Amino acid sequence: HLKTARLSQKPPRGGETTLSFRGCEQVNSVYVMFFLSAQTILQHDSLYSRPFTESFEETPMWVAVLTNVGYVILIIFGYLRDLLRHWKIEQRHIAREKEEQKDFVPLYRDFQNFYTRNLYMRIRDNWNRPICSVPGAKMDLMDRTSHDYNWTFEYTGRTVKDVINLGSYNYLGFAENTGPCADSAAQVVRTYGIGVASTRQEIGNLDKHEEMEKQVAKFLGVESAMAFGMGFATNSMNIPALVGKGCLILSDELNHTSLVLGARLSGATIRVFKHNNMQCLEKLLSEAIIYGQPRTHRPWKKILIVVEGIYSMEGSIVRLPEVIALKKRYKAYLYLDEAHSIGALGHRGRGVVDYFDLDPRDVDVLMGTFTKSFGAAGGYIAGKRELIEYLRSHSHSAVYAASMSPPVVEQIITSMKCIMGDDGTSIGCKRLQQLAENTTYFRRRLREMGFIIYGNDDSPVIPMMLYMPAKIGAFGREMLKKNIGVVVVGFPATSLVESRARFCISAAHSKEILDTVSGYFHRQAES
């Protein structure tokens, strides 16, 4: 069809471009959609004030084959070991169904249980390592050993000192026990104590809580904000308060588990679009408008688009200008999770909205956490005053959860004032600049050495692909031997063949620290 069709572009009076086909009577609608999508992409390019570059190199074929072969071998040996456990030759450690309950519905998923006891246990020592210091640029770890192949651990009494920390979400370096934030939090403990022992709606609403929420709203540039004691619950408990039966949620396929859980708890219909694929999102939006609800075809009560600012496993940044354009075109609502992007992106540290120089009022629900860039705990929802007043009485997390601890609140206030420059210093501005420089420098060094790196060039979350299952454990252990603490990630947090190491860059990292890490990688690559 493409060979026989001639494409003509005729700009009409309005200045827009129309596409018409000649030379064939019928043209497959797929081709029409292709050209319309190309036109949309060209129009969306004008939405960006800066280059938007992301890299997601495909898994090489031979690596994918070897990775699958590795998992096949592990699964075969797993079944052999299960056979030995069945004959009581090898001891079974993990939980299982009792013999008298064999006719009941299984309590444990079969493959999940199999994966845990036969694959995860081989590399379990790479996770849950106890830290006994501040999670700054360097940290101290408690040494431990296992005598039963990672089923249980014993502490040796030795402390591994000055381990380079490439795993904590301490993007701006505020997770510290000295400085203005720590001093202010200590003073608040003397005045208010540690806990409030009540909910906000009863007698747990402190003046510090009110001050913090005003500070958050000022920082984000919106009318109002409210805080919650747990970041995970901020998503999982507030989405059900915003949408319900008869509503439609359009969710990015790589959204965090808290967003997925909140969407499922809401009772709304959920449809998933491909990661950062605006053509897929627009297709779902247009179909939702045209066809409405299943069976009845009534209009949806609400259509809520749910995305993240930075995707924590991919290092990817949301295409927010395009999402907002689609949201306005189809009269939908937008829920933006800025857990990893708030404080870590934008020249003022105000997240992905600031990064793209957009108006925060174009985002209906701004969500974020204080656990990362601010070095504290909890999360927030921000937006219009009507939205926040509604959530204060309808959100389960607001009504039933205990109030945030006073020193945590003070940490948030002080660090946020520091970022904004309201403390009279330029510390916050320097940290934002240092984080951006560290991110660019470390990504460039890794790419120069030939590693496959995922994500956006400006994202401080840097996934480095490992692929093969044996590499996950080996990489984590070898890094610790060189006093480098890293996070390794595999199935089910990623797909089976996309295991990776994930580095989180911080403003607290010096160039010497990053050179030490990249220098070790370079020596290993050469050897």
mmCIF file of N, CA and C in Angstrom, residues 139-213:
data_model
loop_
_atom_site.group_PDB
_atom_site.id
_atom_site.type_symbol
_atom_site.label_atom_id
_atom_site.label_comp_id
_atom_site.label_asym_id
_atom_site.label_seq_id
_atom_site.Cartn_x
_atom_site.Cartn_y
_atom_site.Cartn_z
ATOM 1 N N MET A 139 29.058 4.910 54.565
ATOM 2 C CA MET A 139 28.289 4.343 55.678
ATOM 3 C C MET A 139 29.057 3.175 56.274
ATOM 4 N N ASP A 140 28.570 2.708 57.423
ATOM 5 C CA ASP A 140 29.143 1.542 58.102
ATOM 6 C C ASP A 140 28.132 0.401 58.056
ATOM 7 N N LEU A 141 28.616 -0.801 57.776
ATOM 8 C CA LEU A 141 27.764 -1.986 57.716
ATOM 9 C C LEU A 141 28.155 -2.976 58.793
ATOM 10 N N MET A 142 27.174 -3.681 59.349
ATOM 11 C CA MET A 142 27.434 -4.781 60.277
ATOM 12 C C MET A 142 27.740 -6.037 59.473
ATOM 13 N N ASP A 143 28.866 -6.632 59.747
ATOM 14 C CA ASP A 143 29.274 -7.832 59.020
ATOM 15 C C ASP A 143 28.474 -9.035 59.506
ATOM 16 N N ARG A 144 28.090 -9.893 58.603
ATOM 17 C CA ARG A 144 27.322 -11.084 58.951
ATOM 18 C C ARG A 144 27.751 -12.235 58.054
ATOM 19 N N THR A 145 27.464 -13.446 58.523
ATOM 20 C CA THR A 145 27.819 -14.639 57.758
ATOM 21 C C THR A 145 26.700 -15.665 57.882
ATOM 22 N N SER A 146 26.681 -16.619 56.969
ATOM 23 C CA SER A 146 25.662 -17.666 56.983
ATOM 24 C C SER A 146 26.334 -19.022 56.870
ATOM 25 N N HIS A 147 25.850 -19.979 57.697
ATOM 26 C CA HIS A 147 26.384 -21.344 57.674
ATOM 27 C C HIS A 147 25.397 -22.341 57.058
ATOM 28 N N ASP A 148 24.242 -21.839 56.601
ATOM 29 C CA ASP A 148 23.243 -22.727 56.005
ATOM 30 C C ASP A 148 22.736 -22.186 54.666
ATOM 31 N N TYR A 149 23.664 -21.628 53.882
ATOM 32 C CA TYR A 149 23.367 -21.179 52.528
ATOM 33 C C TYR A 149 22.283 -20.095 52.487
ATOM 34 N N ASN A 150 22.461 -19.088 53.339
ATOM 35 C CA ASN A 150 21.635 -17.863 53.362
ATOM 36 C C ASN A 150 20.226 -18.056 53.924
ATOM 37 N N TRP A 151 19.964 -19.183 54.578
ATOM 38 C CA TRP A 151 18.661 -19.321 55.234
ATOM 39 C C TRP A 151 18.642 -18.493 56.515
ATOM 40 N N THR A 152 19.714 -18.483 57.246
ATOM 41 C CA THR A 152 19.833 -17.656 58.451
ATOM 42 C C THR A 152 21.209 -16.990 58.441
ATOM 43 N N PHE A 153 21.332 -15.892 59.214
ATOM 44 C CA PHE A 153 22.580 -15.150 59.283
ATOM 45 C C PHE A 153 23.011 -14.970 60.735
ATOM 46 N N GLU A 154 24.317 -14.899 60.930
ATOM 47 C CA GLU A 154 24.897 -14.614 62.234
ATOM 48 C C GLU A 154 25.820 -13.412 62.099
ATOM 49 N N TYR A 155 25.796 -12.543 63.104
ATOM 50 C CA TYR A 155 26.655 -11.361 63.083
ATOM 51 C C TYR A 155 28.019 -11.714 63.668
ATOM 52 N N THR A 156 29.052 -11.257 62.977
ATOM 53 C CA THR A 156 30.419 -11.587 63.393
ATOM 54 C C THR A 156 30.946 -10.641 64.466
ATOM 55 N N GLY A 157 30.250 -9.521 64.675
ATOM 56 C CA GLY A 157 30.730 -8.515 65.616
ATOM 57 C C GLY A 157 31.652 -7.493 64.978
ATOM 58 N N ARG A 158 31.981 -7.689 63.708
ATOM 59 C CA ARG A 158 32.853 -6.762 62.996
ATOM 60 C C ARG A 158 32.022 -5.752 62.226
ATOM 61 N N THR A 159 32.524 -4.528 62.111
ATOM 62 C CA THR A 159 31.862 -3.466 61.360
ATOM 63 C C THR A 159 32.698 -3.106 60.140
ATOM 64 N N VAL A 160 32.073 -3.087 58.987
ATOM 65 C CA VAL A 160 32.745 -2.687 57.754
ATOM 66 C C VAL A 160 32.634 -1.176 57.636
ATOM 67 N N LYS A 161 33.747 -0.478 57.770
ATOM 68 C CA LYS A 161 33.757 0.981 57.847
ATOM 69 C C LYS A 161 33.857 1.616 56.460
ATOM 70 N N ASP A 162 33.282 2.814 56.359
ATOM 71 C CA ASP A 162 33.445 3.701 55.193
ATOM 72 C C ASP A 162 33.124 3.020 53.873
ATOM 73 N N VAL A 163 31.972 2.378 53.818
ATOM 74 C CA VAL A 163 31.501 1.777 52.567
ATOM 75 C C VAL A 163 30.868 2.878 51.716
ATOM 76 N N ILE A 164 31.314 3.032 50.474
ATOM 77 C CA ILE A 164 30.725 4.038 49.579
ATOM 78 C C ILE A 164 29.273 3.685 49.317
ATOM 79 N N ASN A 165 28.389 4.626 49.586
ATOM 80 C CA ASN A 165 26.949 4.378 49.526
ATOM 81 C C ASN A 165 26.393 4.813 48.171
ATOM 82 N N LEU A 166 26.077 3.846 47.328
ATOM 83 C CA LEU A 166 25.466 4.126 46.027
ATOM 84 C C LEU A 166 24.039 3.588 45.946
ATOM 85 N N GLY A 167 23.419 3.360 47.107
ATOM 86 C CA GLY A 167 22.091 2.771 47.103
ATOM 87 C C GLY A 167 21.008 3.605 47.737
ATOM 88 N N SER A 168 21.353 4.526 48.640
ATOM 89 C CA SER A 168 20.332 5.310 49.348
ATOM 90 C C SER A 168 19.756 6.405 48.459
ATOM 91 N N TYR A 169 18.486 6.761 48.739
ATOM 92 C CA TYR A 169 17.808 7.821 47.976
ATOM 93 C C TYR A 169 18.139 9.209 48.534
ATOM 94 N N ASN A 170 19.331 9.370 49.036
ATOM 95 C CA ASN A 170 19.724 10.616 49.685
ATOM 96 C C ASN A 170 20.227 11.600 48.632
ATOM 97 N N TYR A 171 19.335 12.019 47.739
ATOM 98 C CA TYR A 171 19.736 12.769 46.559
ATOM 99 C C TYR A 171 20.437 14.086 46.878
ATOM 100 N N LEU A 172 19.948 14.813 47.871
ATOM 101 C CA LEU A 172 20.533 16.111 48.191
ATOM 102 C C LEU A 172 21.420 16.078 49.431
ATOM 103 N N GLY A 173 21.610 14.900 50.014
ATOM 104 C CA GLY A 173 22.523 14.776 51.137
ATOM 105 C C GLY A 173 21.992 15.290 52.461
ATOM 106 N N PHE A 174 20.664 15.408 52.605
ATOM 107 C CA PHE A 174 20.086 15.909 53.855
ATOM 108 C C PHE A 174 19.935 14.825 54.922
ATOM 109 N N ALA A 175 20.188 13.570 54.566
ATOM 110 C CA ALA A 175 20.138 12.500 55.574
ATOM 111 C C ALA A 175 21.462 12.517 56.332
ATOM 112 N N GLU A 176 21.564 13.372 57.329
ATOM 113 C CA GLU A 176 22.799 13.574 58.079
ATOM 114 C C GLU A 176 22.480 13.818 59.546
ATOM 115 N N ASN A 177 23.469 13.615 60.404
ATOM 116 C CA ASN A 177 23.258 13.806 61.851
ATOM 117 C C ASN A 177 23.940 15.062 62.373
ATOM 118 N N THR A 178 24.429 15.906 61.487
ATOM 119 C CA THR A 178 24.979 17.206 61.860
ATOM 120 C C THR A 178 24.429 18.260 60.913
ATOM 121 N N GLY A 179 24.566 19.518 61.286
ATOM 122 C CA GLY A 179 24.097 20.592 60.430
ATOM 123 C C GLY A 179 22.787 21.192 60.909
ATOM 124 N N PRO A 180 22.265 22.186 60.182
ATOM 125 C CA PRO A 180 21.065 22.908 60.624
ATOM 126 C C PRO A 180 19.821 22.042 60.738
ATOM 127 N N CYS A 181 19.648 21.073 59.833
ATOM 128 C CA CYS A 181 18.457 20.216 59.887
ATOM 129 C C CYS A 181 18.466 19.357 61.144
ATOM 130 N N ALA A 182 19.600 18.734 61.444
ATOM 131 C CA ALA A 182 19.709 17.888 62.635
ATOM 132 C C ALA A 182 19.563 18.715 63.909
ATOM 133 N N ASP A 183 20.145 19.907 63.919
ATOM 134 C CA ASP A 183 20.045 20.768 65.105
ATOM 135 C C ASP A 183 18.603 21.200 65.354
ATOM 136 N N SER A 184 17.895 21.575 64.299
ATOM 137 C CA SER A 184 16.494 21.983 64.444
ATOM 138 C C SER A 184 15.624 20.827 64.910
ATOM 139 N N ALA A 185 15.862 19.629 64.349
ATOM 140 C CA ALA A 185 15.076 18.460 64.757
ATOM 141 C C ALA A 185 15.320 18.127 66.227
ATOM 142 N N ALA A 186 16.572 18.246 66.674
ATOM 143 C CA ALA A 186 16.888 17.969 68.077
ATOM 144 C C ALA A 186 16.196 18.962 69.009
ATOM 145 N N GLN A 187 16.128 20.221 68.596
ATOM 146 C CA GLN A 187 15.455 21.232 69.412
ATOM 147 C C GLN A 187 13.959 20.963 69.505
ATOM 148 N N VAL A 188 13.367 20.508 68.414
ATOM 149 C CA VAL A 188 11.931 20.202 68.408
ATOM 150 C C VAL A 188 11.626 19.015 69.315
ATOM 151 N N VAL A 189 12.533 18.043 69.386
ATOM 152 C CA VAL A 189 12.345 16.897 70.282
ATOM 153 C C VAL A 189 12.240 17.384 71.730
ATOM 154 N N ARG A 190 13.052 18.333 72.098
ATOM 155 C CA ARG A 190 13.015 18.863 73.467
ATOM 156 C C ARG A 190 11.701 19.574 73.754
ATOM 157 N N THR A 191 11.097 20.165 72.721
ATOM 158 C CA THR A 191 9.855 20.930 72.912
ATOM 159 C C THR A 191 8.610 20.060 72.787
ATOM 160 N N TYR A 192 8.568 19.205 71.761
ATOM 161 C CA TYR A 192 7.357 18.443 71.449
ATOM 162 C C TYR A 192 7.461 16.961 71.787
ATOM 163 N N GLY A 193 8.670 16.450 72.000
ATOM 164 C CA GLY A 193 8.831 15.026 72.196
ATOM 165 C C GLY A 193 8.978 14.294 70.880
ATOM 166 N N ILE A 194 8.909 12.974 70.948
ATOM 167 C CA ILE A 194 9.117 12.148 69.758
ATOM 168 C C ILE A 194 7.821 11.869 69.014
ATOM 169 N N GLY A 195 6.804 11.408 69.710
ATOM 170 C CA GLY A 195 5.546 11.023 69.072
ATOM 171 C C GLY A 195 4.389 11.879 69.518
ATOM 172 N N VAL A 196 3.313 11.854 68.726
ATOM 173 C CA VAL A 196 2.128 12.660 69.020
ATOM 174 C C VAL A 196 1.047 11.822 69.691
ATOM 175 N N ALA A 197 1.005 10.517 69.404
ATOM 176 C CA ALA A 197 0.071 9.577 70.040
ATOM 177 C C ALA A 197 -1.387 9.913 69.770
ATOM 178 N N SER A 198 -1.659 10.421 68.571
ATOM 179 C CA SER A 198 -3.040 10.702 68.192
ATOM 180 C C SER A 198 -3.093 10.975 66.696
ATOM 181 N N THR A 199 -4.294 11.045 66.153
ATOM 182 C CA THR A 199 -4.471 11.384 64.744
ATOM 183 C C THR A 199 -4.640 12.887 64.602
ATOM 184 N N ARG A 200 -4.505 13.364 63.360
ATOM 185 C CA ARG A 200 -4.633 14.795 63.109
ATOM 186 C C ARG A 200 -6.028 15.292 63.449
ATOM 187 N N GLN A 201 -7.058 14.462 63.250
ATOM 188 C CA GLN A 201 -8.430 14.913 63.465
ATOM 189 C C GLN A 201 -8.820 14.933 64.937
ATOM 190 N N GLU A 202 -8.003 14.315 65.766
ATOM 191 C CA GLU A 202 -8.326 14.307 67.203
ATOM 192 C C GLU A 202 -7.456 15.357 67.906
ATOM 193 N N ILE A 203 -6.441 14.948 68.657
ATOM 194 C CA ILE A 203 -5.608 15.945 69.329
ATOM 195 C C ILE A 203 -4.142 15.778 68.920
ATOM 196 N N GLY A 204 -3.940 15.410 67.656
ATOM 197 C CA GLY A 204 -2.582 15.221 67.168
ATOM 198 C C GLY A 204 -2.177 16.239 66.124
ATOM 199 N N ASN A 205 -2.932 17.330 65.993
ATOM 200 C CA ASN A 205 -2.631 18.343 64.984
ATOM 201 C C ASN A 205 -1.794 19.447 65.619
ATOM 202 N N LEU A 206 -0.494 19.455 65.336
ATOM 203 C CA LEU A 206 0.411 20.439 65.915
ATOM 204 C C LEU A 206 0.540 21.664 65.011
ATOM 205 N N ASP A 207 0.993 22.753 65.609
ATOM 206 C CA ASP A 207 1.269 23.935 64.804
ATOM 207 C C ASP A 207 2.383 23.669 63.796
ATOM 208 N N LYS A 208 3.269 22.756 64.136
ATOM 209 C CA LYS A 208 4.341 22.385 63.218
ATOM 210 C C LYS A 208 3.783 21.694 61.969
ATOM 211 N N HIS A 209 2.731 20.901 62.129
ATOM 212 C CA HIS A 209 2.098 20.257 60.976
ATOM 213 C C HIS A 209 1.520 21.311 60.029
ATOM 214 N N GLU A 210 0.864 22.309 60.609
ATOM 215 C CA GLU A 210 0.278 23.384 59.799
ATOM 216 C C GLU A 210 1.367 24.169 59.076
ATOM 217 N N GLU A 211 2.462 24.445 59.777
ATOM 218 C CA GLU A 211 3.576 25.177 59.171
ATOM 219 C C GLU A 211 4.188 24.377 58.025
ATOM 220 N N MET A 212 4.350 23.085 58.229
ATOM 221 C CA MET A 212 4.937 22.239 57.199
ATOM 222 C C MET A 212 4.084 22.228 55.940
ATOM 223 N N GLU A 213 2.787 22.078 56.094
ATOM 224 C CA GLU A 213 1.909 21.996 54.928
ATOM 225 C C GLU A 213 1.873 23.316 54.156
#
